[in-house]
Amino acid sequence: MPHDDPDHPHALMPPDPALRVKALETILTRKGLIDPAALDEIIDTYQNRIGPKNGARVVARAWCDPEFRQALLTDANPVLAGLGYYGRQGEHMVVVENTPRQHNMVVCTLCSCYPWPLLGIPPGWYKSDAYRARAVREPRKVLAEFGVTLPADTAIRVWDSTAEIRYLVLPMRPEGTEGLAEDELAELVSRDSMIGTGLPKVPS
Ligand code: FE
C-alpha cells in the first residue's frame, strides 16, 4: 500500500490537521488558485456575521412571540427550516431555555459539534481540550472564567452535542428591554449567550 511507504509523499504530510490546512493553503496561494484575503473574508463571514446573527434573530423572535417560542422549544427543526436556518451541521436542533432555576450550557466533549447555520464557525475555545473536559466537570468555574456568575440556586445543565444533535441556548430576556423592537433585541444576543457561556448584553 503506497500510504504505508515512508518514501511516499503522503507520508510526509504533517499529522496535525491545522498544519495540513496551512500547507494546503500555502500551495494553493503560491499557485495563484486562492486569495488568502478572500479566505479570511469567508471565515469572518461565518464566524462574525452570518452565523451568530441568525441565532440572535431566532432568540429575539422567541422573546417577542410566545407561540414561536413554544414551537421552538417543542420541535425546533421545522421552525428553523421555515426560516432557512438549516443544512450542514445543523440538521437536528434542540433549543434549551434558560430560566431563573436552570442555566444551560453547550459543549461537544468528543470534538466540536456546533450549530453552524445558527452560530457560524465554532470559536477556538469551544474546540479546546480544556473547555471540552472542564465544561462537564466544573461548569460553574468555567462560567466564572467567562465572566458569568449565576445565583447559587440556579442549576447548571450541560448539554453534550453530537453529530446527531446540536443545541442552541435560548437565554433569558434582559430586564429593561420591554420597549425594544425585535431587531434591537437581536443586537443584545451575543454568540456566547447562545452557547451558554455568556449572557445577553444589557441595553445601555
Ligand atoms: Fe463534535
PDB file of N, CA and C in Angstrom, residues 91-185:
ATOM      1  N   GLU A  91     -28.656  19.933  11.313  1.00  0.00           N
ATOM      2  CA  GLU A  91     -29.836  19.184  10.874  1.00  0.00           C
ATOM      3  C   GLU A  91     -30.801  18.867  12.014  1.00  0.00           C
ATOM      4  N   HIS A  92     -30.252  18.537  13.181  1.00  0.00           N
ATOM      5  CA  HIS A  92     -31.133  18.130  14.283  1.00  0.00           C
ATOM      6  C   HIS A  92     -30.904  19.048  15.469  1.00  0.00           C
ATOM      7  N   MET A  93     -31.712  20.096  15.518  1.00  0.00           N
ATOM      8  CA  MET A  93     -31.511  21.132  16.526  1.00  0.00           C
ATOM      9  C   MET A  93     -32.460  20.953  17.700  1.00  0.00           C
ATOM     10  N   VAL A  94     -31.919  21.193  18.872  1.00  0.00           N
ATOM     11  CA  VAL A  94     -32.735  21.240  20.080  1.00  0.00           C
ATOM     12  C   VAL A  94     -32.458  22.586  20.752  1.00  0.00           C
ATOM     13  N   VAL A  95     -33.538  23.300  21.073  1.00  0.00           N
ATOM     14  CA  VAL A  95     -33.393  24.590  21.747  1.00  0.00           C
ATOM     15  C   VAL A  95     -33.700  24.408  23.228  1.00  0.00           C
ATOM     16  N   VAL A  96     -32.784  24.837  24.072  1.00  0.00           N
ATOM     17  CA  VAL A  96     -32.961  24.699  25.524  1.00  0.00           C
ATOM     18  C   VAL A  96     -33.034  26.092  26.153  1.00  0.00           C
ATOM     19  N   GLU A  97     -34.019  26.268  27.006  1.00  0.00           N
ATOM     20  CA  GLU A  97     -34.339  27.602  27.517  1.00  0.00           C
ATOM     21  C   GLU A  97     -33.759  27.847  28.912  1.00  0.00           C
ATOM     22  N   ASN A  98     -33.072  28.960  29.052  1.00  0.00           N
ATOM     23  CA  ASN A  98     -32.615  29.363  30.384  1.00  0.00           C
ATOM     24  C   ASN A  98     -33.780  29.929  31.186  1.00  0.00           C
ATOM     25  N   THR A  99     -33.801  29.605  32.469  1.00  0.00           N
ATOM     26  CA  THR A  99     -34.804  30.141  33.385  1.00  0.00           C
ATOM     27  C   THR A  99     -34.071  30.539  34.661  1.00  0.00           C
ATOM     28  N   PRO A 100     -34.739  31.215  35.592  1.00  0.00           N
ATOM     29  CA  PRO A 100     -34.062  31.520  36.861  1.00  0.00           C
ATOM     30  C   PRO A 100     -33.616  30.242  37.580  1.00  0.00           C
ATOM     31  N   ARG A 101     -34.273  29.136  37.329  1.00  0.00           N
ATOM     32  CA  ARG A 101     -33.926  27.878  38.011  1.00  0.00           C
ATOM     33  C   ARG A 101     -32.838  27.093  37.296  1.00  0.00           C
ATOM     34  N   GLN A 102     -32.755  27.225  35.971  1.00  0.00           N
ATOM     35  CA  GLN A 102     -31.781  26.417  35.216  1.00  0.00           C
ATOM     36  C   GLN A 102     -31.081  27.201  34.120  1.00  0.00           C
ATOM     37  N   HIS A 103     -29.768  27.140  34.165  1.00  0.00           N
ATOM     38  CA  HIS A 103     -28.946  27.727  33.104  1.00  0.00           C
ATOM     39  C   HIS A 103     -28.377  26.588  32.256  1.00  0.00           C
ATOM     40  N   ASN A 104     -28.451  26.744  30.955  1.00  0.00           N
ATOM     41  CA  ASN A 104     -27.974  25.699  30.042  1.00  0.00           C
ATOM     42  C   ASN A 104     -26.658  26.110  29.388  1.00  0.00           C
ATOM     43  N   MET A 105     -25.828  25.112  29.178  1.00  0.00           N
ATOM     44  CA  MET A 105     -24.511  25.363  28.610  1.00  0.00           C
ATOM     45  C   MET A 105     -24.195  24.208  27.664  1.00  0.00           C
ATOM     46  N   VAL A 106     -23.593  24.510  26.511  1.00  0.00           N
ATOM     47  CA  VAL A 106     -23.394  23.501  25.478  1.00  0.00           C
ATOM     48  C   VAL A 106     -21.906  23.221  25.281  1.00  0.00           C
ATOM     49  N   VAL A 107     -21.603  21.957  25.077  1.00  0.00           N
ATOM     50  CA  VAL A 107     -20.234  21.540  24.815  1.00  0.00           C
ATOM     51  C   VAL A 107     -20.318  20.389  23.821  1.00  0.00           C
ATOM     52  N   CYS A 108     -19.200  20.066  23.179  1.00  0.00           N
ATOM     53  CA  CYS A 108     -19.104  18.780  22.492  1.00  0.00           C
ATOM     54  C   CYS A 108     -17.883  18.108  23.092  1.00  0.00           C
ATOM     55  N   THR A 109     -18.107  17.135  23.954  1.00  0.00           N
ATOM     56  CA  THR A 109     -16.961  16.529  24.651  1.00  0.00           C
ATOM     57  C   THR A 109     -16.104  15.701  23.700  1.00  0.00           C
ATOM     58  N   LEU A 110     -16.692  15.207  22.621  1.00  0.00           N
ATOM     59  CA  LEU A 110     -15.935  14.363  21.686  1.00  0.00           C
ATOM     60  C   LEU A 110     -15.097  15.166  20.709  1.00  0.00           C
ATOM     61  N   CYS A 111     -15.671  16.245  20.166  1.00  0.00           N
ATOM     62  CA  CYS A 111     -14.924  17.000  19.159  1.00  0.00           C
ATOM     63  C   CYS A 111     -15.366  18.446  19.173  1.00  0.00           C
ATOM     64  N   SER A 112     -16.162  18.881  18.219  1.00  0.00           N
ATOM     65  CA  SER A 112     -16.507  20.302  18.174  1.00  0.00           C
ATOM     66  C   SER A 112     -17.861  20.516  17.506  1.00  0.00           C
ATOM     67  N   CYS A 113     -18.797  19.575  17.661  1.00  0.00           N
ATOM     68  CA  CYS A 113     -20.109  19.702  17.030  1.00  0.00           C
ATOM     69  C   CYS A 113     -20.784  20.993  17.496  1.00  0.00           C
ATOM     70  N   TYR A 114     -21.428  21.676  16.556  1.00  0.00           N
ATOM     71  CA  TYR A 114     -21.838  23.061  16.792  1.00  0.00           C
ATOM     72  C   TYR A 114     -22.884  23.420  15.734  1.00  0.00           C
ATOM     73  N   PRO A 115     -23.889  24.204  16.058  1.00  0.00           N
ATOM     74  CA  PRO A 115     -24.936  24.513  15.066  1.00  0.00           C
ATOM     75  C   PRO A 115     -24.521  25.604  14.081  1.00  0.00           C
ATOM     76  N   TRP A 116     -23.816  25.217  13.040  1.00  0.00           N
ATOM     77  CA  TRP A 116     -23.282  26.178  12.060  1.00  0.00           C
ATOM     78  C   TRP A 116     -24.322  27.130  11.480  1.00  0.00           C
ATOM     79  N   PRO A 117     -25.481  26.639  11.020  1.00  0.00           N
ATOM     80  CA  PRO A 117     -26.415  27.576  10.363  1.00  0.00           C
ATOM     81  C   PRO A 117     -26.895  28.688  11.306  1.00  0.00           C
ATOM     82  N   LEU A 118     -26.839  28.433  12.617  1.00  0.00           N
ATOM     83  CA  LEU A 118     -27.311  29.433  13.568  1.00  0.00           C
ATOM     84  C   LEU A 118     -26.181  30.245  14.171  1.00  0.00           C
ATOM     85  N   LEU A 119     -25.035  29.630  14.377  1.00  0.00           N
ATOM     86  CA  LEU A 119     -23.957  30.307  15.100  1.00  0.00           C
ATOM     87  C   LEU A 119     -22.672  30.462  14.306  1.00  0.00           C
ATOM     88  N   GLY A 120     -22.625  29.946  13.098  1.00  0.00           N
ATOM     89  CA  GLY A 120     -21.401  30.067  12.307  1.00  0.00           C
ATOM     90  C   GLY A 120     -20.359  29.044  12.726  1.00  0.00           C
ATOM     91  N   ILE A 121     -19.097  29.428  12.591  1.00  0.00           N
ATOM     92  CA  ILE A 121     -17.989  28.518  12.900  1.00  0.00           C
ATOM     93  C   ILE A 121     -17.708  28.560  14.401  1.00  0.00           C
ATOM     94  N   PRO A 122     -17.451  27.405  15.013  1.00  0.00           N
ATOM     95  CA  PRO A 122     -17.205  27.422  16.457  1.00  0.00           C
ATOM     96  C   PRO A 122     -15.939  28.196  16.824  1.00  0.00           C
ATOM     97  N   PRO A 123     -15.981  28.929  17.927  1.00  0.00           N
ATOM     98  CA  PRO A 123     -14.774  29.642  18.368  1.00  0.00           C
ATOM     99  C   PRO A 123     -13.696  28.645  18.804  1.00  0.00           C
ATOM    100  N   GLY A 124     -12.442  29.091  18.793  1.00  0.00           N
ATOM    101  CA  GLY A 124     -11.324  28.221  19.150  1.00  0.00           C
ATOM    102  C   GLY A 124     -11.486  27.575  20.513  1.00  0.00           C
ATOM    103  N   TRP A 125     -11.949  28.338  21.484  1.00  0.00           N
ATOM    104  CA  TRP A 125     -12.041  27.771  22.842  1.00  0.00           C
ATOM    105  C   TRP A 125     -13.055  26.643  22.912  1.00  0.00           C
ATOM    106  N   TYR A 126     -14.089  26.706  22.046  1.00  0.00           N
ATOM    107  CA  TYR A 126     -15.117  25.657  22.070  1.00  0.00           C
ATOM    108  C   TYR A 126     -14.507  24.306  21.674  1.00  0.00           C
ATOM    109  N   LYS A 127     -13.458  24.373  20.831  1.00  0.00           N
ATOM    110  CA  LYS A 127     -12.822  23.153  20.345  1.00  0.00           C
ATOM    111  C   LYS A 127     -11.663  22.714  21.244  1.00  0.00           C
ATOM    112  N   SER A 128     -11.322  23.533  22.230  1.00  0.00           N
ATOM    113  CA  SER A 128     -10.143  23.229  23.049  1.00  0.00           C
ATOM    114  C   SER A 128     -10.397  22.049  23.980  1.00  0.00           C
ATOM    115  N   ASP A 129      -9.330  21.304  24.266  1.00  0.00           N
ATOM    116  CA  ASP A 129      -9.423  20.180  25.207  1.00  0.00           C
ATOM    117  C   ASP A 129      -9.909  20.680  26.567  1.00  0.00           C
ATOM    118  N   ALA A 130      -9.400  21.830  26.976  1.00  0.00           N
ATOM    119  CA  ALA A 130      -9.724  22.334  28.311  1.00  0.00           C
ATOM    120  C   ALA A 130     -11.217  22.582  28.450  1.00  0.00           C
ATOM    121  N   TYR A 131     -11.811  23.273  27.480  1.00  0.00           N
ATOM    122  CA  TYR A 131     -13.251  23.554  27.575  1.00  0.00           C
ATOM    123  C   TYR A 131     -14.055  22.259  27.543  1.00  0.00           C
ATOM    124  N   ARG A 132     -13.692  21.366  26.631  1.00  0.00           N
ATOM    125  CA  ARG A 132     -14.468  20.138  26.460  1.00  0.00           C
ATOM    126  C   ARG A 132     -14.438  19.274  27.714  1.00  0.00           C
ATOM    127  N   ALA A 133     -13.307  19.270  28.404  1.00  0.00           N
ATOM    128  CA  ALA A 133     -13.222  18.459  29.624  1.00  0.00           C
ATOM    129  C   ALA A 133     -13.847  19.185  30.813  1.00  0.00           C
ATOM    130  N   ARG A 134     -13.565  20.457  30.931  1.00  0.00           N
ATOM    131  CA  ARG A 134     -13.943  21.173  32.154  1.00  0.00           C
ATOM    132  C   ARG A 134     -15.404  21.601  32.163  1.00  0.00           C
ATOM    133  N   ALA A 135     -15.991  21.819  30.988  1.00  0.00           N
ATOM    134  CA  ALA A 135     -17.397  22.251  30.947  1.00  0.00           C
ATOM    135  C   ALA A 135     -18.284  21.243  31.676  1.00  0.00           C
ATOM    136  N   VAL A 136     -17.915  19.987  31.578  1.00  0.00           N
ATOM    137  CA  VAL A 136     -18.704  18.936  32.203  1.00  0.00           C
ATOM    138  C   VAL A 136     -18.348  18.789  33.684  1.00  0.00           C
ATOM    139  N   ARG A 137     -17.049  18.871  33.971  1.00  0.00           N
ATOM    140  CA  ARG A 137     -16.567  18.611  35.327  1.00  0.00           C
ATOM    141  C   ARG A 137     -16.837  19.760  36.275  1.00  0.00           C
ATOM    142  N   GLU A 138     -16.596  20.985  35.819  1.00  0.00           N
ATOM    143  CA  GLU A 138     -16.730  22.140  36.709  1.00  0.00           C
ATOM    144  C   GLU A 138     -17.342  23.326  35.961  1.00  0.00           C
ATOM    145  N   PRO A 139     -18.609  23.151  35.547  1.00  0.00           N
ATOM    146  CA  PRO A 139     -19.224  24.184  34.702  1.00  0.00           C
ATOM    147  C   PRO A 139     -19.295  25.557  35.380  1.00  0.00           C
ATOM    148  N   ARG A 140     -19.545  25.559  36.681  1.00  0.00           N
ATOM    149  CA  ARG A 140     -19.704  26.851  37.359  1.00  0.00           C
ATOM    150  C   ARG A 140     -18.390  27.637  37.347  1.00  0.00           C
ATOM    151  N   LYS A 141     -17.304  26.915  37.496  1.00  0.00           N
ATOM    152  CA  LYS A 141     -15.989  27.548  37.481  1.00  0.00           C
ATOM    153  C   LYS A 141     -15.663  28.062  36.069  1.00  0.00           C
ATOM    154  N   VAL A 142     -16.001  27.246  35.068  1.00  0.00           N
ATOM    155  CA  VAL A 142     -15.767  27.659  33.680  1.00  0.00           C
ATOM    156  C   VAL A 142     -16.578  28.920  33.379  1.00  0.00           C
ATOM    157  N   LEU A 143     -17.841  28.913  33.817  1.00  0.00           N
ATOM    158  CA  LEU A 143     -18.689  30.088  33.578  1.00  0.00           C
ATOM    159  C   LEU A 143     -18.084  31.332  34.224  1.00  0.00           C
ATOM    160  N   ALA A 144     -17.570  31.176  35.452  1.00  0.00           N
ATOM    161  CA  ALA A 144     -16.970  32.318  36.146  1.00  0.00           C
ATOM    162  C   ALA A 144     -15.806  32.876  35.325  1.00  0.00           C
ATOM    163  N   GLU A 145     -15.051  31.983  34.682  1.00  0.00           N
ATOM    164  CA  GLU A 145     -13.927  32.442  33.858  1.00  0.00           C
ATOM    165  C   GLU A 145     -14.418  33.193  32.619  1.00  0.00           C
ATOM    166  N   PHE A 146     -15.628  32.889  32.190  1.00  0.00           N
ATOM    167  CA  PHE A 146     -16.236  33.640  31.083  1.00  0.00           C
ATOM    168  C   PHE A 146     -16.912  34.920  31.589  1.00  0.00           C
ATOM    169  N   GLY A 147     -16.846  35.147  32.901  1.00  0.00           N
ATOM    170  CA  GLY A 147     -17.453  36.348  33.467  1.00  0.00           C
ATOM    171  C   GLY A 147     -18.921  36.180  33.798  1.00  0.00           C
ATOM    172  N   VAL A 148     -19.373  34.944  33.862  1.00  0.00           N
ATOM    173  CA  VAL A 148     -20.782  34.681  34.166  1.00  0.00           C
ATOM    174  C   VAL A 148     -20.884  34.089  35.574  1.00  0.00           C
ATOM    175  N   THR A 149     -21.498  34.829  36.474  1.00  0.00           N
ATOM    176  CA  THR A 149     -21.715  34.320  37.818  1.00  0.00           C
ATOM    177  C   THR A 149     -23.210  34.215  38.047  1.00  0.00           C
ATOM    178  N   LEU A 150     -23.654  33.012  38.325  1.00  0.00           N
ATOM    179  CA  LEU A 150     -25.088  32.770  38.490  1.00  0.00           C
ATOM    180  C   LEU A 150     -25.410  32.619  39.969  1.00  0.00           C
ATOM    181  N   PRO A 151     -26.669  32.894  40.331  1.00  0.00           N
ATOM    182  CA  PRO A 151     -27.071  32.640  41.713  1.00  0.00           C
ATOM    183  C   PRO A 151     -26.827  31.173  42.076  1.00  0.00           C
ATOM    184  N   ALA A 152     -26.507  30.936  43.339  1.00  0.00           N
ATOM    185  CA  ALA A 152     -26.170  29.569  43.770  1.00  0.00           C
ATOM    186  C   ALA A 152     -27.337  28.603  43.545  1.00  0.00           C
ATOM    187  N   ASP A 153     -28.556  29.122  43.583  1.00  0.00           N
ATOM    188  CA  ASP A 153     -29.702  28.216  43.424  1.00  0.00           C
ATOM    189  C   ASP A 153     -30.125  28.037  41.959  1.00  0.00           C
ATOM    190  N   THR A 154     -29.362  28.581  41.041  1.00  0.00           N
ATOM    191  CA  THR A 154     -29.608  28.293  39.629  1.00  0.00           C
ATOM    192  C   THR A 154     -28.801  27.053  39.244  1.00  0.00           C
ATOM    193  N   ALA A 155     -29.510  26.002  38.854  1.00  0.00           N
ATOM    194  CA  ALA A 155     -28.809  24.782  38.440  1.00  0.00           C
ATOM    195  C   ALA A 155     -28.165  25.007  37.075  1.00  0.00           C
ATOM    196  N   ILE A 156     -27.048  24.351  36.830  1.00  0.00           N
ATOM    197  CA  ILE A 156     -26.413  24.427  35.514  1.00  0.00           C
ATOM    198  C   ILE A 156     -26.539  23.067  34.851  1.00  0.00           C
ATOM    199  N   ARG A 157     -27.127  23.076  33.674  1.00  0.00           N
ATOM    200  CA  ARG A 157     -27.257  21.823  32.931  1.00  0.00           C
ATOM    201  C   ARG A 157     -26.360  21.903  31.704  1.00  0.00           C
ATOM    202  N   VAL A 158     -25.511  20.903  31.545  1.00  0.00           N
ATOM    203  CA  VAL A 158     -24.575  20.880  30.423  1.00  0.00           C
ATOM    204  C   VAL A 158     -25.078  19.879  29.390  1.00  0.00           C
ATOM    205  N   TRP A 159     -25.168  20.339  28.154  1.00  0.00           N
ATOM    206  CA  TRP A 159     -25.668  19.502  27.062  1.00  0.00           C
ATOM    207  C   TRP A 159     -24.494  19.130  26.172  1.00  0.00           C
ATOM    208  N   ASP A 160     -24.327  17.840  25.934  1.00  0.00           N
ATOM    209  CA  ASP A 160     -23.214  17.356  25.124  1.00  0.00           C
ATOM    210  C   ASP A 160     -23.686  17.147  23.684  1.00  0.00           C
ATOM    211  N   SER A 161     -23.185  17.974  22.793  1.00  0.00           N
ATOM    212  CA  SER A 161     -23.559  17.878  21.370  1.00  0.00           C
ATOM    213  C   SER A 161     -22.986  16.608  20.763  1.00  0.00           C
ATOM    214  N   THR A 162     -23.628  16.162  19.725  1.00  0.00           N
ATOM    215  CA  THR A 162     -23.108  15.018  18.978  1.00  0.00           C
ATOM    216  C   THR A 162     -23.286  15.318  17.503  1.00  0.00           C
ATOM    217  N   ALA A 163     -22.835  14.385  16.694  1.00  0.00           N
ATOM    218  CA  ALA A 163     -23.050  14.541  15.261  1.00  0.00           C
ATOM    219  C   ALA A 163     -24.554  14.502  14.958  1.00  0.00           C
ATOM    220  N   GLU A 164     -25.346  13.941  15.875  1.00  0.00           N
ATOM    221  CA  GLU A 164     -26.788  13.818  15.645  1.00  0.00           C
ATOM    222  C   GLU A 164     -27.559  15.046  16.118  1.00  0.00           C
ATOM    223  N   ILE A 165     -27.183  15.560  17.298  1.00  0.00           N
ATOM    224  CA  ILE A 165     -27.978  16.645  17.890  1.00  0.00           C
ATOM    225  C   ILE A 165     -27.094  17.841  18.233  1.00  0.00           C
ATOM    226  N   ARG A 166     -27.569  19.015  17.826  1.00  0.00           N
ATOM    227  CA  ARG A 166     -26.894  20.275  18.157  1.00  0.00           C
ATOM    228  C   ARG A 166     -27.847  21.100  18.993  1.00  0.00           C
ATOM    229  N   TYR A 167     -27.289  21.857  19.923  1.00  0.00           N
ATOM    230  CA  TYR A 167     -28.124  22.630  20.833  1.00  0.00           C
ATOM    231  C   TYR A 167     -27.950  24.124  20.626  1.00  0.00           C
ATOM    232  N   LEU A 168     -29.038  24.840  20.881  1.00  0.00           N
ATOM    233  CA  LEU A 168     -28.988  26.303  20.936  1.00  0.00           C
ATOM    234  C   LEU A 168     -29.606  26.713  22.266  1.00  0.00           C
ATOM    235  N   VAL A 169     -28.894  27.550  23.002  1.00  0.00           N
ATOM    236  CA  VAL A 169     -29.430  28.044  24.263  1.00  0.00           C
ATOM    237  C   VAL A 169     -30.304  29.268  23.979  1.00  0.00           C
ATOM    238  N   LEU A 170     -31.495  29.255  24.545  1.00  0.00           N
ATOM    239  CA  LEU A 170     -32.372  30.429  24.494  1.00  0.00           C
ATOM    240  C   LEU A 170     -32.172  31.182  25.808  1.00  0.00           C
ATOM    241  N   PRO A 171     -31.380  32.261  25.767  1.00  0.00           N
ATOM    242  CA  PRO A 171     -31.097  32.963  27.026  1.00  0.00           C
ATOM    243  C   PRO A 171     -32.320  33.724  27.532  1.00  0.00           C
ATOM    244  N   MET A 172     -32.268  34.161  28.779  1.00  0.00           N
ATOM    245  CA  MET A 172     -33.378  34.942  29.330  1.00  0.00           C
ATOM    246  C   MET A 172     -33.311  36.368  28.787  1.00  0.00           C
ATOM    247  N   ARG A 173     -34.462  36.921  28.511  1.00  0.00           N
ATOM    248  CA  ARG A 173     -34.522  38.296  28.024  1.00  0.00           C
ATOM    249  C   ARG A 173     -34.081  39.249  29.137  1.00  0.00           C
ATOM    250  N   PRO A 174     -33.125  40.132  28.849  1.00  0.00           N
ATOM    251  CA  PRO A 174     -32.649  41.021  29.910  1.00  0.00           C
ATOM    252  C   PRO A 174     -33.751  41.967  30.396  1.00  0.00           C
ATOM    253  N   GLU A 175     -33.659  42.337  31.643  1.00  0.00           N
ATOM    254  CA  GLU A 175     -34.614  43.315  32.189  1.00  0.00           C
ATOM    255  C   GLU A 175     -34.372  44.671  31.549  1.00  0.00           C
ATOM    256  N   GLY A 176     -35.415  45.466  31.502  1.00  0.00           N
ATOM    257  CA  GLY A 176     -35.278  46.810  30.944  1.00  0.00           C
ATOM    258  C   GLY A 176     -35.330  46.837  29.427  1.00  0.00           C
ATOM    259  N   THR A 177     -35.815  45.745  28.806  1.00  0.00           N
ATOM    260  CA  THR A 177     -35.855  45.705  27.347  1.00  0.00           C
ATOM    261  C   THR A 177     -37.293  45.685  26.826  1.00  0.00           C
ATOM    262  N   GLU A 178     -38.235  46.028  27.700  1.00  0.00           N
ATOM    263  CA  GLU A 178     -39.658  45.929  27.333  1.00  0.00           C
ATOM    264  C   GLU A 178     -39.988  46.759  26.096  1.00  0.00           C
ATOM    265  N   GLY A 179     -39.365  47.926  25.984  1.00  0.00           N
ATOM    266  CA  GLY A 179     -39.729  48.821  24.875  1.00  0.00           C
ATOM    267  C   GLY A 179     -38.986  48.531  23.574  1.00  0.00           C
ATOM    268  N   LEU A 180     -38.113  47.564  23.568  1.00  0.00           N
ATOM    269  CA  LEU A 180     -37.273  47.361  22.381  1.00  0.00           C
ATOM    270  C   LEU A 180     -37.965  46.521  21.318  1.00  0.00           C
ATOM    271  N   ALA A 181     -37.674  46.864  20.060  1.00  0.00           N
ATOM    272  CA  ALA A 181     -38.190  46.084  18.930  1.00  0.00           C
ATOM    273  C   ALA A 181     -37.322  44.841  18.743  1.00  0.00           C
ATOM    274  N   GLU A 182     -37.880  43.908  17.945  1.00  0.00           N
ATOM    275  CA  GLU A 182     -37.197  42.624  17.771  1.00  0.00           C
ATOM    276  C   GLU A 182     -35.760  42.781  17.247  1.00  0.00           C
ATOM    277  N   ASP A 183     -35.568  43.667  16.261  1.00  0.00           N
ATOM    278  CA  ASP A 183     -34.203  43.794  15.723  1.00  0.00           C
ATOM    279  C   ASP A 183     -33.259  44.469  16.710  1.00  0.00           C
ATOM    280  N   GLU A 184     -33.815  45.306  17.588  1.00  0.00           N
ATOM    281  CA  GLU A 184     -32.967  45.889  18.636  1.00  0.00           C
ATOM    282  C   GLU A 184     -32.592  44.822  19.667  1.00  0.00           C
ATOM    283  N   LEU A 185     -33.554  43.955  19.959  1.00  0.00           N
ATOM    284  CA  LEU A 185     -33.279  42.861  20.891  1.00  0.00           C
ATOM    285  C   LEU A 185     -32.200  41.929  20.347  1.00  0.00           C
TER     286      LEU A 185
END
